[in-house]
Coordinates of C-alpha atoms in Angstrom, one line a residue:
Chain A
L668 CA 17.2 -5.8 12.8
A669 CA 16.7 -9.5 12.9
K670 CA 18.0 -11.1 9.7
T671 CA 16.3 -14.1 8.2
T672 CA 17.7 -17.0 6.2
Q673 CA 15.6 -19.3 4.0
P674 CA 16.3 -21.9 1.4
I675 CA 16.4 -20.4 -2.0
S676 CA 14.1 -22.9 -3.6
M677 CA 12.1 -26.0 -2.9
D678 CA 10.3 -28.5 -5.1
S679 CA 7.2 -30.5 -4.2
Y680 CA 4.3 -32.4 -5.8
E681 CA 0.7 -31.9 -5.6
G682 CA -1.0 -33.3 -2.4
Q683 CA 2.2 -33.3 -0.4
E684 CA 2.9 -31.3 2.8
V685 CA 5.5 -28.6 2.4
N686 CA 7.6 -27.3 5.2
I687 CA 9.7 -24.1 4.7
T688 CA 12.1 -23.2 7.5
C689 CA 13.4 -19.7 8.3
S690 CA 16.3 -19.0 10.6
H691 CA 16.3 -15.9 12.7
N692 CA 19.0 -16.3 15.3
N693 CA 19.0 -12.8 16.7
I694 CA 15.2 -12.4 17.0
A695 CA 14.3 -9.9 19.8
T696 CA 12.0 -10.6 22.7
N697 CA 9.2 -8.6 21.3
D698 CA 9.5 -9.7 17.7
Y699 CA 6.8 -11.6 15.9
I700 CA 7.4 -13.8 12.8
T701 CA 5.4 -13.1 9.7
W702 CA 5.1 -15.0 6.4
Y703 CA 4.1 -13.6 3.1
Q704 CA 3.3 -15.3 -0.2
Q705 CA 4.0 -13.7 -3.5
F706 CA 2.7 -14.9 -6.9
P707 CA 4.3 -13.6 -10.1
S708 CA 3.3 -10.1 -11.0
Q709 CA 1.5 -9.6 -7.7
G710 CA 2.2 -7.9 -4.4
P711 CA 3.1 -10.1 -1.4
R712 CA 0.1 -11.4 0.5
F713 CA 0.0 -11.9 4.3
I714 CA -0.3 -15.6 5.2
I715 CA 0.3 -16.1 8.9
Q716 CA 1.9 -14.5 11.9
G717 CA 3.0 -15.9 15.2
Y718 CA 5.1 -15.4 18.4
K719 CA 5.7 -18.9 19.8
T720 CA 4.6 -22.5 19.7
K721 CA 2.0 -23.1 16.9
V722 CA -0.4 -20.9 15.0
T723 CA -2.9 -22.3 12.4
N724 CA -5.3 -20.6 10.1
E725 CA -7.2 -21.7 7.0
V726 CA -4.1 -21.5 4.8
A727 CA -1.1 -22.7 6.8
S728 CA 0.4 -23.5 10.1
L729 CA 3.4 -21.9 11.7
F730 CA 5.6 -23.8 14.1
I731 CA 8.0 -21.9 16.4
P732 CA 10.3 -23.7 18.8
A733 CA 10.9 -22.6 22.3
D734 CA 14.1 -20.7 21.5
R735 CA 12.4 -18.9 18.6
K736 CA 15.5 -18.9 16.6
S737 CA 13.8 -20.5 13.7
S738 CA 10.2 -21.0 12.4
T739 CA 8.6 -23.4 10.0
L740 CA 5.8 -22.6 7.6
S741 CA 3.7 -25.7 6.9
L742 CA 1.5 -25.9 3.8
P743 CA -0.8 -28.9 3.9
R744 CA -1.5 -30.8 0.7
V745 CA -0.1 -28.2 -1.7
S746 CA -1.6 -27.7 -5.2
L747 CA -0.2 -26.2 -8.3
S748 CA -1.6 -22.8 -7.3
D749 CA 0.7 -22.8 -4.3
T750 CA 3.7 -22.2 -6.6
A751 CA 5.0 -18.9 -5.4
V752 CA 7.8 -17.2 -3.4
Y753 CA 7.4 -17.3 0.3
Y754 CA 9.1 -14.6 2.5
C755 CA 9.7 -14.8 6.3
L756 CA 10.0 -11.5 8.1
V757 CA 10.7 -10.8 11.8
G758 CA 9.9 -7.7 13.8
Y759 CA 7.3 -6.0 16.0
N760 CA 6.3 -2.8 14.5
A761 CA 6.3 -1.2 11.0
G762 CA 9.8 0.2 11.6
N763 CA 11.6 -3.1 11.7
M764 CA 9.5 -5.4 9.5
L765 CA 10.5 -3.8 6.2
T766 CA 13.5 -5.8 5.2
F767 CA 12.8 -8.7 2.9
G768 CA 15.2 -11.5 2.5
G769 CA 15.6 -13.6 -0.6
G770 CA 12.5 -15.7 0.1
T771 CA 12.0 -19.3 -0.9
R772 CA 10.8 -20.1 -4.4
L773 CA 8.4 -23.1 -4.1
M774 CA 7.6 -25.0 -7.2
V775 CA 4.7 -27.5 -7.0
K776 CA 4.7 -30.1 -9.7
P777 CA 1.8 -32.2 -10.9
Chain X
S1341 CA -6.6 -6.4 5.9
A1342 CA -6.5 -3.4 3.6
V1343 CA -7.7 -2.9 0.0
I1344 CA -5.0 -1.1 -1.9
S1345 CA -5.0 -0.2 -5.6
Q1346 CA -2.3 1.1 -7.8
K1347 CA -2.3 2.9 -11.1
P1348 CA -1.1 2.2 -13.7
S1349 CA -0.9 -1.6 -13.3
R1350 CA 1.8 -1.6 -16.0
D1351 CA 3.5 0.8 -18.4
I1352 CA 6.2 0.9 -21.1
C1353 CA 8.1 4.1 -21.1
Q1354 CA 10.9 5.7 -23.0
R1355 CA 14.2 6.5 -21.3
G1356 CA 14.5 10.1 -20.1
T1357 CA 10.8 10.3 -19.3
S1358 CA 9.0 10.2 -15.9
L1359 CA 6.2 8.1 -14.6
T1360 CA 4.0 8.8 -11.6
I1361 CA 2.5 5.8 -9.8
Q1362 CA -0.6 6.2 -7.7
C1363 CA -1.5 4.3 -4.6
Q1364 CA -5.0 4.4 -3.1
V1365 CA -6.0 2.8 0.2
D1366 CA -9.6 2.0 1.3
S1367 CA -9.2 3.7 4.7
Q1368 CA -6.9 6.1 6.5
V1369 CA -3.4 4.9 7.3
T1370 CA -0.5 6.6 8.9
M1371 CA 2.4 4.9 7.3
M1372 CA 2.7 4.0 3.7
F1373 CA 5.8 2.5 2.0
W1374 CA 7.1 2.3 -1.5
Y1375 CA 9.2 -0.7 -2.6
R1376 CA 11.0 -1.7 -5.8
Q1377 CA 11.3 -5.3 -6.9
Q1378 CA 13.7 -5.9 -9.8
P1379 CA 13.2 -8.9 -12.0
G1380 CA 13.8 -12.1 -10.1
Q1381 CA 14.8 -10.3 -7.0
S1382 CA 13.3 -9.6 -3.5
L1383 CA 11.7 -6.4 -2.4
T1384 CA 13.8 -3.4 -1.6
L1385 CA 12.3 -0.5 0.4
I1386 CA 12.6 2.9 -1.4
A1387 CA 11.0 5.2 1.1
T1388 CA 8.5 5.7 3.9
A1389 CA 5.8 8.2 3.2
N1390 CA 4.0 9.7 6.2
Q1391 CA 1.3 12.3 5.7
G1392 CA 2.3 15.8 6.6
S1393 CA 6.0 15.2 6.5
E1394 CA 8.8 14.6 4.0
A1395 CA 9.3 11.1 2.8
T1396 CA 12.2 9.2 4.4
Y1397 CA 14.4 7.6 1.8
E1398 CA 16.5 4.5 2.2
S1399 CA 20.2 4.3 1.3
G1400 CA 20.6 4.4 -2.4
F1401 CA 17.4 6.2 -3.2
V1402 CA 17.1 10.0 -3.5
I1403 CA 14.2 12.4 -3.7
D1404 CA 15.3 13.8 -7.0
K1405 CA 15.0 10.4 -8.6
F1406 CA 11.9 9.2 -6.7
P1407 CA 9.8 12.1 -5.5
I1408 CA 6.9 11.1 -3.3
S1409 CA 3.8 12.9 -2.4
R1410 CA 1.4 12.0 0.5
P1411 CA -1.4 14.6 0.3
N1412 CA -3.7 12.7 2.7
L1413 CA -4.1 9.6 4.7
T1414 CA -5.5 7.4 1.9
F1415 CA -3.3 8.3 -1.1
S1416 CA 0.3 8.6 -2.2
T1417 CA 2.3 8.9 -5.4
L1418 CA 5.7 7.8 -6.4
T1419 CA 7.4 9.3 -9.4
V1420 CA 10.2 7.6 -11.2
S1421 CA 12.1 10.4 -12.9
N1422 CA 14.4 10.5 -15.8
M1423 CA 14.0 6.8 -16.4
S1424 CA 16.6 4.4 -17.7
P1425 CA 16.3 0.7 -18.5
E1426 CA 17.7 0.0 -15.1
D1427 CA 14.5 1.4 -13.6
S1428 CA 12.5 -1.5 -15.1
S1429 CA 11.0 -3.1 -12.1
I1430 CA 7.8 -3.7 -10.2
Y1431 CA 6.9 -0.8 -7.9
L1432 CA 4.8 -1.7 -4.9
C1433 CA 3.1 0.4 -2.2
S1434 CA 2.3 -1.0 1.2
V1435 CA 0.4 0.1 4.3
V1436 CA 0.5 -0.9 7.9
R1437 CA -2.5 -2.0 9.9
R1438 CA -2.7 -3.0 13.5
Q1439 CA -3.8 -6.6 14.1
I1440 CA -6.5 -5.7 16.6
R1441 CA -7.1 -9.4 17.4
L1442 CA -3.6 -9.8 18.7
A1443 CA -2.7 -8.6 22.2
G1444 CA -0.4 -5.6 21.9
G1445 CA -1.7 -4.6 18.5
L1446 CA 1.0 -5.9 16.3
E1447 CA 1.4 -4.2 13.0
T1448 CA 1.3 -6.0 9.7
Q1449 CA 2.0 -4.8 6.2
Y1450 CA -0.4 -5.1 3.4
F1451 CA 0.7 -4.6 -0.2
G1452 CA -0.8 -3.2 -3.4
P1453 CA -0.9 -5.3 -6.6
G1454 CA 2.2 -3.5 -7.9
T1455 CA 3.0 -1.5 -11.0
R1456 CA 5.1 -3.2 -13.6
L1457 CA 7.4 -0.8 -15.4
L1458 CA 9.4 -1.4 -18.5
V1459 CA 11.8 1.3 -19.7
L1460 CA 13.1 1.0 -23.2

């Protein structure tokens, strides 16, 4: 199972762009990268998923370099409501995308 | 995505008692999972609950302590038995759905809102 490593915490200010990087050195050929967001007292919420290069949706962008050994979640112009824990998971099917790492605790300040 | 509800949303229980948590999904799913999230920690998988078969438990979790039922494809229950204060956690169920829009049909997990349990 691909293991992921993320910074424990990050601080930012409202209106800034936030980039959270996840390392997954032993990612397999068929693995995708999935990011979740979790607010206090709620279940994790799917944000974005990608395989290579760049994926963008209405919430975030995901940048994946050619070697796919890392990925960066980019949140444009964060607000206070983006304060949450962000988890990076790697895997292809339900059987190997069940291990959550420590996540990154993002604190957005006014 | 998937619409998942859990009952109760929270509870305060006395040690030695048991609590059954319900998870309801808006449509049929094959695989359902139960997680535990202790205060300030990440999620830990308790077991996989597939309809028509016994639940599969992860290391450190046993059926006697966390019995699971999966009577149909939209519902599951997790019971926390003989509770102690160490069982105080958020318990989450999740389901897997295929991302039809992606080539190959990648599966993604969707989570319920969680059940916050405090054991005194």
